[in-house]
PDB file of C-alpha atoms in Angstrom:
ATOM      1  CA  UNK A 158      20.806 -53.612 -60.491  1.00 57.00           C
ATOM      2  CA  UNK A 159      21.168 -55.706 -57.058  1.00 56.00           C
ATOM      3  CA  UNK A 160      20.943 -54.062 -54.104  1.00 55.00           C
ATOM      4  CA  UNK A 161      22.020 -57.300 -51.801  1.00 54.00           C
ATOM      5  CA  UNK A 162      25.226 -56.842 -50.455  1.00 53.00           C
ATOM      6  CA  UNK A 163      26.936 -60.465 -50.323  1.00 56.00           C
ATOM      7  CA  UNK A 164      30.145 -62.100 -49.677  1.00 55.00           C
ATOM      8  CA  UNK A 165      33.397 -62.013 -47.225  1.00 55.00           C
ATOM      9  CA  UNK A 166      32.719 -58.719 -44.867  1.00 48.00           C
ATOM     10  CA  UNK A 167      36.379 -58.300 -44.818  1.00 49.00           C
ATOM     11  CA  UNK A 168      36.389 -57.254 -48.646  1.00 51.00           C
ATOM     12  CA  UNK A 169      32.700 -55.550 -49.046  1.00 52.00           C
ATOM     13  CA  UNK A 170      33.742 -51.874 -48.987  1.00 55.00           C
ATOM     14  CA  UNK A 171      32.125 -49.822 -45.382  1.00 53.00           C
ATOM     15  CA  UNK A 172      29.687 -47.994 -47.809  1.00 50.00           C
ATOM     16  CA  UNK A 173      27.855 -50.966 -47.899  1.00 50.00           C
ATOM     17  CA  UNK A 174      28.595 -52.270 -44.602  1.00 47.00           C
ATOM     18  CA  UNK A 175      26.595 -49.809 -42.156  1.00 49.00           C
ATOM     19  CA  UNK A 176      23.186 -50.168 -40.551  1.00 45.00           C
ATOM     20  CA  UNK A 177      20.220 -47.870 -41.165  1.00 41.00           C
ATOM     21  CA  UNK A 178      20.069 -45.271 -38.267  1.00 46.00           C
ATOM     22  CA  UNK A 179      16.832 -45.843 -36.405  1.00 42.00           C
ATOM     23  CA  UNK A 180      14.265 -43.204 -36.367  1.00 45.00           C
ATOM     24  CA  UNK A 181      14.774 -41.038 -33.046  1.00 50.00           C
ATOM     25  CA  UNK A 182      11.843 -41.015 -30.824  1.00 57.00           C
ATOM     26  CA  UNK A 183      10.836 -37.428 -29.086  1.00 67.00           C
ATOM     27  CA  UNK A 184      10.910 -39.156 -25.479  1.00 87.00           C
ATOM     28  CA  UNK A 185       8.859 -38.422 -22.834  1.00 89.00           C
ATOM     29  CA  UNK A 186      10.488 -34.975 -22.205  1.00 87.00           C
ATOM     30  CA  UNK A 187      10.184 -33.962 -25.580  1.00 90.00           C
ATOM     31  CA  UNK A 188       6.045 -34.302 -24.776  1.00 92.00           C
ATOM     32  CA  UNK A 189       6.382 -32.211 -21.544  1.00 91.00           C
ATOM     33  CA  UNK A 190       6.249 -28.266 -20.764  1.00 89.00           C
ATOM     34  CA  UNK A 191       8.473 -27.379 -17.799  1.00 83.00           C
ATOM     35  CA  UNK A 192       6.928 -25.246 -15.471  1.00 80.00           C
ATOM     36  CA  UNK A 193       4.494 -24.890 -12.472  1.00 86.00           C
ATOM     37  CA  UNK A 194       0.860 -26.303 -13.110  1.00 88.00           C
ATOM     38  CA  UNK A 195       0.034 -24.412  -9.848  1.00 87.00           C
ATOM     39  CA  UNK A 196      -0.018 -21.359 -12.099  1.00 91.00           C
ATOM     40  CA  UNK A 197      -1.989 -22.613 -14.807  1.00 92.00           C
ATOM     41  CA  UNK A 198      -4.428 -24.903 -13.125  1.00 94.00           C
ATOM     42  CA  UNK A 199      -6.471 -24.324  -9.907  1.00 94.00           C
ATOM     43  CA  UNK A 200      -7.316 -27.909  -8.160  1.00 92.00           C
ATOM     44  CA  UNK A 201     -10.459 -28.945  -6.583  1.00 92.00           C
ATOM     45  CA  UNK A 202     -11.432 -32.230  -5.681  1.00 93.00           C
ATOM     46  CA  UNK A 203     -10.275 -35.294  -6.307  1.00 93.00           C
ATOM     47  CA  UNK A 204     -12.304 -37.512  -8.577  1.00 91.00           C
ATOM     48  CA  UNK A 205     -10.557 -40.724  -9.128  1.00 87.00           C
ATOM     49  CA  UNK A 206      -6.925 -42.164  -7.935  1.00 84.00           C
ATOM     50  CA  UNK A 207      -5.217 -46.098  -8.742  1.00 73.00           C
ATOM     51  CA  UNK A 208      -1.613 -46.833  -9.254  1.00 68.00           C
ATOM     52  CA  UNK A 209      -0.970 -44.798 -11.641  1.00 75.00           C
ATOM     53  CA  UNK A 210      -1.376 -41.473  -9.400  1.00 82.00           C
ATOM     54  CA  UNK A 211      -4.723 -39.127  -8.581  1.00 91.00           C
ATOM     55  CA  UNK A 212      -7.035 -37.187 -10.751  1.00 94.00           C
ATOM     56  CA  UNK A 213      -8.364 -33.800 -10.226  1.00 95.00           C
ATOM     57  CA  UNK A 214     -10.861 -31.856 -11.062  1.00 96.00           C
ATOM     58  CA  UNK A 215      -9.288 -28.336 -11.928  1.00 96.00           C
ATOM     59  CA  UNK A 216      -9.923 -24.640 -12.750  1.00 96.00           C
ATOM     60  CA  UNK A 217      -7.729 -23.384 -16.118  1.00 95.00           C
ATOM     61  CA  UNK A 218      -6.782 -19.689 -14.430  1.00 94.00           C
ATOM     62  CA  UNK A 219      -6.412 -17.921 -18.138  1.00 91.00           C
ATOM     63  CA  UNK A 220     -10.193 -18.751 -18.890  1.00 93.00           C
ATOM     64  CA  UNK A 221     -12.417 -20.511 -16.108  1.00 92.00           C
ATOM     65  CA  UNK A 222     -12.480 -23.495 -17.455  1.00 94.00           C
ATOM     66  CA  UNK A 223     -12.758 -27.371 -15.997  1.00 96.00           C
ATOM     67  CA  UNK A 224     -10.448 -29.756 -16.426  1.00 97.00           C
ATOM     68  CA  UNK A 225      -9.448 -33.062 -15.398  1.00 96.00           C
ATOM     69  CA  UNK A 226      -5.514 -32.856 -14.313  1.00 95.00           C
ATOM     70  CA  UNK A 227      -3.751 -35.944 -13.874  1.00 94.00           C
ATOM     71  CA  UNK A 228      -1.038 -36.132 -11.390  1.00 93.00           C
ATOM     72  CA  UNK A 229       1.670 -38.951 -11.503  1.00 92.00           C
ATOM     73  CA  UNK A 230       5.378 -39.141 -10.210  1.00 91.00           C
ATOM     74  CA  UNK A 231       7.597 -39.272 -12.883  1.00 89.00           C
ATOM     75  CA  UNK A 232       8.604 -42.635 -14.123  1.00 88.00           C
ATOM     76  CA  UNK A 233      12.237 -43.874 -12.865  1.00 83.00           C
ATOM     77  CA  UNK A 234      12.543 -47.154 -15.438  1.00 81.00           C
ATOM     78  CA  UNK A 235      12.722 -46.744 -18.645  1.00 86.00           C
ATOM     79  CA  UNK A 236       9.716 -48.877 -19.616  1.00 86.00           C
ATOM     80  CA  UNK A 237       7.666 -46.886 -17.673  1.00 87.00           C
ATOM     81  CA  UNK A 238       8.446 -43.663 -19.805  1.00 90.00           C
ATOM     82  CA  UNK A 239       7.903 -45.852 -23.046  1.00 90.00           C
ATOM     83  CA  UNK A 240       4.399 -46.363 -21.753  1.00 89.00           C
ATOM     84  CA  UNK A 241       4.049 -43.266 -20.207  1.00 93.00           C
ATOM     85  CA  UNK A 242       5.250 -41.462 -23.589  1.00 93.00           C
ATOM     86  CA  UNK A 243       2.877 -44.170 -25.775  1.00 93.00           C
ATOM     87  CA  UNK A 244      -0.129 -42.997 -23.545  1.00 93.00           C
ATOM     88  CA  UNK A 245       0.394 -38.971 -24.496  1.00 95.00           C
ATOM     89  CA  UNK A 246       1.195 -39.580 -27.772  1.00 95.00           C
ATOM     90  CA  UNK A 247      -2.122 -41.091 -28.157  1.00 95.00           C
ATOM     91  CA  UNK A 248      -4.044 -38.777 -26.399  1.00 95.00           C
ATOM     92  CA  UNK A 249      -2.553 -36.008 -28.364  1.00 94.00           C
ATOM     93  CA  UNK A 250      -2.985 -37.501 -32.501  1.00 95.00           C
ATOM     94  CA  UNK A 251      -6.424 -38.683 -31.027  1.00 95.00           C
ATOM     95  CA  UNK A 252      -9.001 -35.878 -32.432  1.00 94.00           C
ATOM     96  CA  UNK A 253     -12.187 -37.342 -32.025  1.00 97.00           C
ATOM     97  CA  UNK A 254     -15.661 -36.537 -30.348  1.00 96.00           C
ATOM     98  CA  UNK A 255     -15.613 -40.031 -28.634  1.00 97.00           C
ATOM     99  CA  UNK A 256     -12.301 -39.624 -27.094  1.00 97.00           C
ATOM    100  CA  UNK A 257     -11.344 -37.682 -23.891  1.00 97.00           C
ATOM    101  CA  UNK A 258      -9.852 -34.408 -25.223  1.00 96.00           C
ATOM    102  CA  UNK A 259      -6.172 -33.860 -24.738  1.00 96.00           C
ATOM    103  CA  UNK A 260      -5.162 -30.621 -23.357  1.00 95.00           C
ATOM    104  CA  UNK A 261      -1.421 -31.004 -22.384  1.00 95.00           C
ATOM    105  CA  UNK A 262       1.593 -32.329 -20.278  1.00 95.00           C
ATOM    106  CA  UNK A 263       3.363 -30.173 -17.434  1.00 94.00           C
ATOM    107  CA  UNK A 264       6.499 -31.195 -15.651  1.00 92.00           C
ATOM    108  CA  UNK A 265       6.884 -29.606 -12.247  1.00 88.00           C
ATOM    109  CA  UNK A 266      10.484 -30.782 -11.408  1.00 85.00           C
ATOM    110  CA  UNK A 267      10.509 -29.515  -7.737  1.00 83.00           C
ATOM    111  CA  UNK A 268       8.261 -32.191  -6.928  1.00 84.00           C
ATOM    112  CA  UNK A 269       8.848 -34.886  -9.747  1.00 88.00           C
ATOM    113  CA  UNK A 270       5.361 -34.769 -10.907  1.00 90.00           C
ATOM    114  CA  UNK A 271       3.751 -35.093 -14.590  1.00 93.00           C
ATOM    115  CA  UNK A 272       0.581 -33.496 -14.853  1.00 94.00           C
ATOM    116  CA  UNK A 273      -1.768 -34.198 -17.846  1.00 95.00           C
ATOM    117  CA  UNK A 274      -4.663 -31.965 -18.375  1.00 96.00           C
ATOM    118  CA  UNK A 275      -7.912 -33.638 -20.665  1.00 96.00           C
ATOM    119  CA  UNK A 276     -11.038 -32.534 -20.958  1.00 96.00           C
ATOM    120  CA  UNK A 277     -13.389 -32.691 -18.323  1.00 96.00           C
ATOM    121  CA  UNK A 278     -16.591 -34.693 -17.899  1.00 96.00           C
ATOM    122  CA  UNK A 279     -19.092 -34.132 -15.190  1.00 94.00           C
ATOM    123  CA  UNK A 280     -21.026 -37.232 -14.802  1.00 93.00           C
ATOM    124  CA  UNK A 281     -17.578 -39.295 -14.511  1.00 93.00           C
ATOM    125  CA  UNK A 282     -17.420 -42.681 -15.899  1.00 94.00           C
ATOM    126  CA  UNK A 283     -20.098 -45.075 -16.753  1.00 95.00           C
ATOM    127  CA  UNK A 284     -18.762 -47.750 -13.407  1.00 93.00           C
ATOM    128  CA  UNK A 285     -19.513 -44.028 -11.426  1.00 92.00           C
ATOM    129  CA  UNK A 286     -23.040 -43.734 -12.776  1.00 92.00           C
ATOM    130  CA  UNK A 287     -24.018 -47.261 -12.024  1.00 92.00           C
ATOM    131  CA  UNK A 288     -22.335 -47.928  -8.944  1.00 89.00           C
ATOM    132  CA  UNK A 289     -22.357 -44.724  -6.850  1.00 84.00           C
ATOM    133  CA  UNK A 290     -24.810 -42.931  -8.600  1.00 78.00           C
ATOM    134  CA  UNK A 291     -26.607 -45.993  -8.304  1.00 82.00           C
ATOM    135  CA  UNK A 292     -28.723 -45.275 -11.267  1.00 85.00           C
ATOM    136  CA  UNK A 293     -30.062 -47.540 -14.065  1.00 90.00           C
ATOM    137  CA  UNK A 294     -30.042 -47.614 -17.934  1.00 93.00           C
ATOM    138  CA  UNK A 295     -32.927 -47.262 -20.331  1.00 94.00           C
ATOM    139  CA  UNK A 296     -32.644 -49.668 -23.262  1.00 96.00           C
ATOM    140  CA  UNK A 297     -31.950 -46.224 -25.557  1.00 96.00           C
ATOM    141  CA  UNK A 298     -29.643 -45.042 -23.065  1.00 95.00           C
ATOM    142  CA  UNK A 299     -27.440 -48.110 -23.774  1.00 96.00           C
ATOM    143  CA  UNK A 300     -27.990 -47.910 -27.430  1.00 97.00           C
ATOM    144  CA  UNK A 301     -26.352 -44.598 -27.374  1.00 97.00           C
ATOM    145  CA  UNK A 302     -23.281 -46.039 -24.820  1.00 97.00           C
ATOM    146  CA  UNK A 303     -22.919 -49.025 -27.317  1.00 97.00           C
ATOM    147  CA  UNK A 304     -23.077 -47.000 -30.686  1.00 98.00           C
ATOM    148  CA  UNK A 305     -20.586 -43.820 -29.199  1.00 97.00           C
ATOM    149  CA  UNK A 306     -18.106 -46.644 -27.988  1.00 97.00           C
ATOM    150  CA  UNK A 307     -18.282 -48.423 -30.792  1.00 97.00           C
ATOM    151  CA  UNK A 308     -17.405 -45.379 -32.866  1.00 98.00           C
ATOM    152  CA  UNK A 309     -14.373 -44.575 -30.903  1.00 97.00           C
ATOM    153  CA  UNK A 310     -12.779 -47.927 -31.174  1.00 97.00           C
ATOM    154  CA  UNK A 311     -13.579 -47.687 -35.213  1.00 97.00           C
ATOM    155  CA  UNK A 312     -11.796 -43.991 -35.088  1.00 98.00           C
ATOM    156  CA  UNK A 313      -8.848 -45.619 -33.028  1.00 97.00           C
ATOM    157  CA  UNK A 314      -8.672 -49.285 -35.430  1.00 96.00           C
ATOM    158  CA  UNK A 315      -8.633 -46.801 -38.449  1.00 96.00           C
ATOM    159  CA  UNK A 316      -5.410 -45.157 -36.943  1.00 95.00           C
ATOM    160  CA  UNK A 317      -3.807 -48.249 -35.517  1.00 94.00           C
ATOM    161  CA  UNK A 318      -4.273 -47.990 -32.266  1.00 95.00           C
ATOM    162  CA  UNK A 319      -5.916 -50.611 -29.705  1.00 94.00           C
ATOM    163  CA  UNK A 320      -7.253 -49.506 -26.383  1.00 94.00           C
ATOM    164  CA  UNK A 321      -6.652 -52.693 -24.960  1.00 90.00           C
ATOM    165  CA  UNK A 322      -8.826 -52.125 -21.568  1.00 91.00           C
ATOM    166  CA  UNK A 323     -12.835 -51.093 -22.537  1.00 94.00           C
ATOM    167  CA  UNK A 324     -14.717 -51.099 -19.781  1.00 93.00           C
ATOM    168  CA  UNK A 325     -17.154 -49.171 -17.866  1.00 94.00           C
ATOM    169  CA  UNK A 326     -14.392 -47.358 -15.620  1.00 92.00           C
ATOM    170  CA  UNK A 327     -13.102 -46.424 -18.559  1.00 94.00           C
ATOM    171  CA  UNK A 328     -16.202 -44.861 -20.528  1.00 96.00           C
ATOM    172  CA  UNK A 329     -16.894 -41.166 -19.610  1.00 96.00           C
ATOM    173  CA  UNK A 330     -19.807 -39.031 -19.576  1.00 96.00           C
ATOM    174  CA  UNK A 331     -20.245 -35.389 -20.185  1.00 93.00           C
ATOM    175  CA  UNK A 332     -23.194 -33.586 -18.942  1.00 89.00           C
ATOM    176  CA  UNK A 333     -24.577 -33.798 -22.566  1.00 89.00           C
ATOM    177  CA  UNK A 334     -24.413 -36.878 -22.649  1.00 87.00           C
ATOM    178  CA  UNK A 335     -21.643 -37.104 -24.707  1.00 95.00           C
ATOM    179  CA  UNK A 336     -19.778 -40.014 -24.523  1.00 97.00           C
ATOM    180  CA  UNK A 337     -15.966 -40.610 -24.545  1.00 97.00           C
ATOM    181  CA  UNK A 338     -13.274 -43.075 -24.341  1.00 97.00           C
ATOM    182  CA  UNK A 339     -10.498 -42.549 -21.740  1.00 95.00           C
ATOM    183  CA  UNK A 340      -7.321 -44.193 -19.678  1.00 92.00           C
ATOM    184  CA  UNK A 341      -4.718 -45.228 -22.675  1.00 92.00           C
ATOM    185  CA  UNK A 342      -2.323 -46.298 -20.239  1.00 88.00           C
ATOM    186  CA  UNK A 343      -2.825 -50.306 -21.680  1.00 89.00           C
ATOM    187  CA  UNK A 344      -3.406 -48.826 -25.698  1.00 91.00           C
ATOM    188  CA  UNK A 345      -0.788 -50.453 -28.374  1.00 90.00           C
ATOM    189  CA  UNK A 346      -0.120 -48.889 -31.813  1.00 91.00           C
ATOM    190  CA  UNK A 347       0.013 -51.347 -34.985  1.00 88.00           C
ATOM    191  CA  UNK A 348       1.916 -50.366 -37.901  1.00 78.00           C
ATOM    192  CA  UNK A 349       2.934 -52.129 -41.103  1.00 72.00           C
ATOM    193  CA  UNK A 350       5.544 -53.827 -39.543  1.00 74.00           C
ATOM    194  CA  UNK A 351       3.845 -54.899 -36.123  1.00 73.00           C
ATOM    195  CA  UNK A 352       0.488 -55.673 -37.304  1.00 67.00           C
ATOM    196  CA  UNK A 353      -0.693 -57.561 -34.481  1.00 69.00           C
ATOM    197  CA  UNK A 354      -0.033 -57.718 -30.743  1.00 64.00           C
ATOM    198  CA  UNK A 355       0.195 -61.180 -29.386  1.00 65.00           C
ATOM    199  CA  UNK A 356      -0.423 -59.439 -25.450  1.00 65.00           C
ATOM    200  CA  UNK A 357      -3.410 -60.738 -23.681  1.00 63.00           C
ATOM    201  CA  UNK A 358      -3.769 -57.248 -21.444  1.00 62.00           C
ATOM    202  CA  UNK A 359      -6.747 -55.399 -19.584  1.00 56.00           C
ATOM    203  CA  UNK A 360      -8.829 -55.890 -16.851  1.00 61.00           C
ATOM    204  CA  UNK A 361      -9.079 -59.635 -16.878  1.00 58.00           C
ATOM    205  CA  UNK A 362     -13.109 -59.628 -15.706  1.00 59.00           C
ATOM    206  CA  UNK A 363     -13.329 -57.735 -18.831  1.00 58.00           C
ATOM    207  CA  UNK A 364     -11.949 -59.934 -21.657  1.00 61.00           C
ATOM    208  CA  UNK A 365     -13.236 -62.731 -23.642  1.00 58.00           C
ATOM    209  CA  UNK A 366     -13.112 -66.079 -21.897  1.00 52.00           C
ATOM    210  CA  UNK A 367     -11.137 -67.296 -25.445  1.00 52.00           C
ATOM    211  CA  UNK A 368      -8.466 -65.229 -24.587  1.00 55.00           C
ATOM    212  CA  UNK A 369      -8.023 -66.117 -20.898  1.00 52.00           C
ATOM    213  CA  UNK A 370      -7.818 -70.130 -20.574  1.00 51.00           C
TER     214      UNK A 370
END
């Protein structure tokens, strides 16, 4: 057999003729659950804020639990859903102990917000720790930083995704010590088809001098 289909157009017969229909995407309101967070969650203080929106430390009503809610306005371009969609996507296939736990996504139209709930971890990130904790590392301490992020990026590489923006913001800490990566805002996906991302991305203090000339 040959499955090219060649020659004049005018003469190739239409059931040969028509494009493949593209995979439909869920969208970003496919992700979200209309409704009220103000039922579900109970908000405390704020614990971090940047362009995106604010974060919040919350209470979940049904069982006392802590959460991290973050609160955004919902996107108005299109590109900005495509990320925003990308970003909860990846949060929710991500099952890992190194990554931030995903919870779920709330749309509250009255006000136009998008709320994301992940889990929550006390100490805050690493950059909190250091800076405004203004404590110090032991050299164990930072083996255990080193080994947990490195075992993150090897769960995310293994499911073709890059985070695209490691840094110490960007590390979390539980009160176990447990240690998880967070903020996917910047993460690609690579498939079989896009293999590789030619993007130079990230906090630019943060990536390799080879990358940034």
């Amino acid at each position: 057999k040959r499955r090219t289909a060649i020659g004049a157009s005018c003469f190739i017969g239409n059931t040969h003729t028509h494009k493949p229909r593209k995979k439909k995407t869920m969208g970003l309101d496919g992700l979200l659950i209309d409704g009220d967070p103000g039922e579900l969650f109970e908000l405390s203080t704020a614990i971090g804020e940047g362009t995106y929106g604010e974060v919040f430390k919350a209470l979940i009503k049904a069982d006392a639990t802590e959460c991290a809610l973050k609160v955004t306005n919902k996107p108005e371009s299109g590109e900005e859903s495509v990320d925003l969609e990308q970003e909860i996507l990846i949060l929710r296939s991500c099952q890992h102990f190194t990554i931030v736990g995903y919870l779920g996504a709330w749309y509250h139209k009255p006000h136009h917000k998008i709320c994301i709930a992940l889990e929550f971890c006390s100490l805050g990130s690493v950059s909190d720790v250091m800076f405004v904790g203004e404590a110090t590392f032991t050299e164990v301490e930072i083996k255990h930083l080193t080994a947990s992020i490195l075992l993150g990026l090897d769960y995310l590489h293994d499911h073709g995704v890059l985070h695209r923006d490691i840094k110490a913001a960007n590390v979390l800490m539980s009160e176990q010590s447990n240690v998880k990566l967070a903020d996917f805002g910047v993460a690609a996906v690579v498939t079989k088809n896009r293999p590789k991302r030619r993007t130079a991305i990230g906090a630019s203090c943060f990536i390799g001098n080879t990358h940034t000339h």
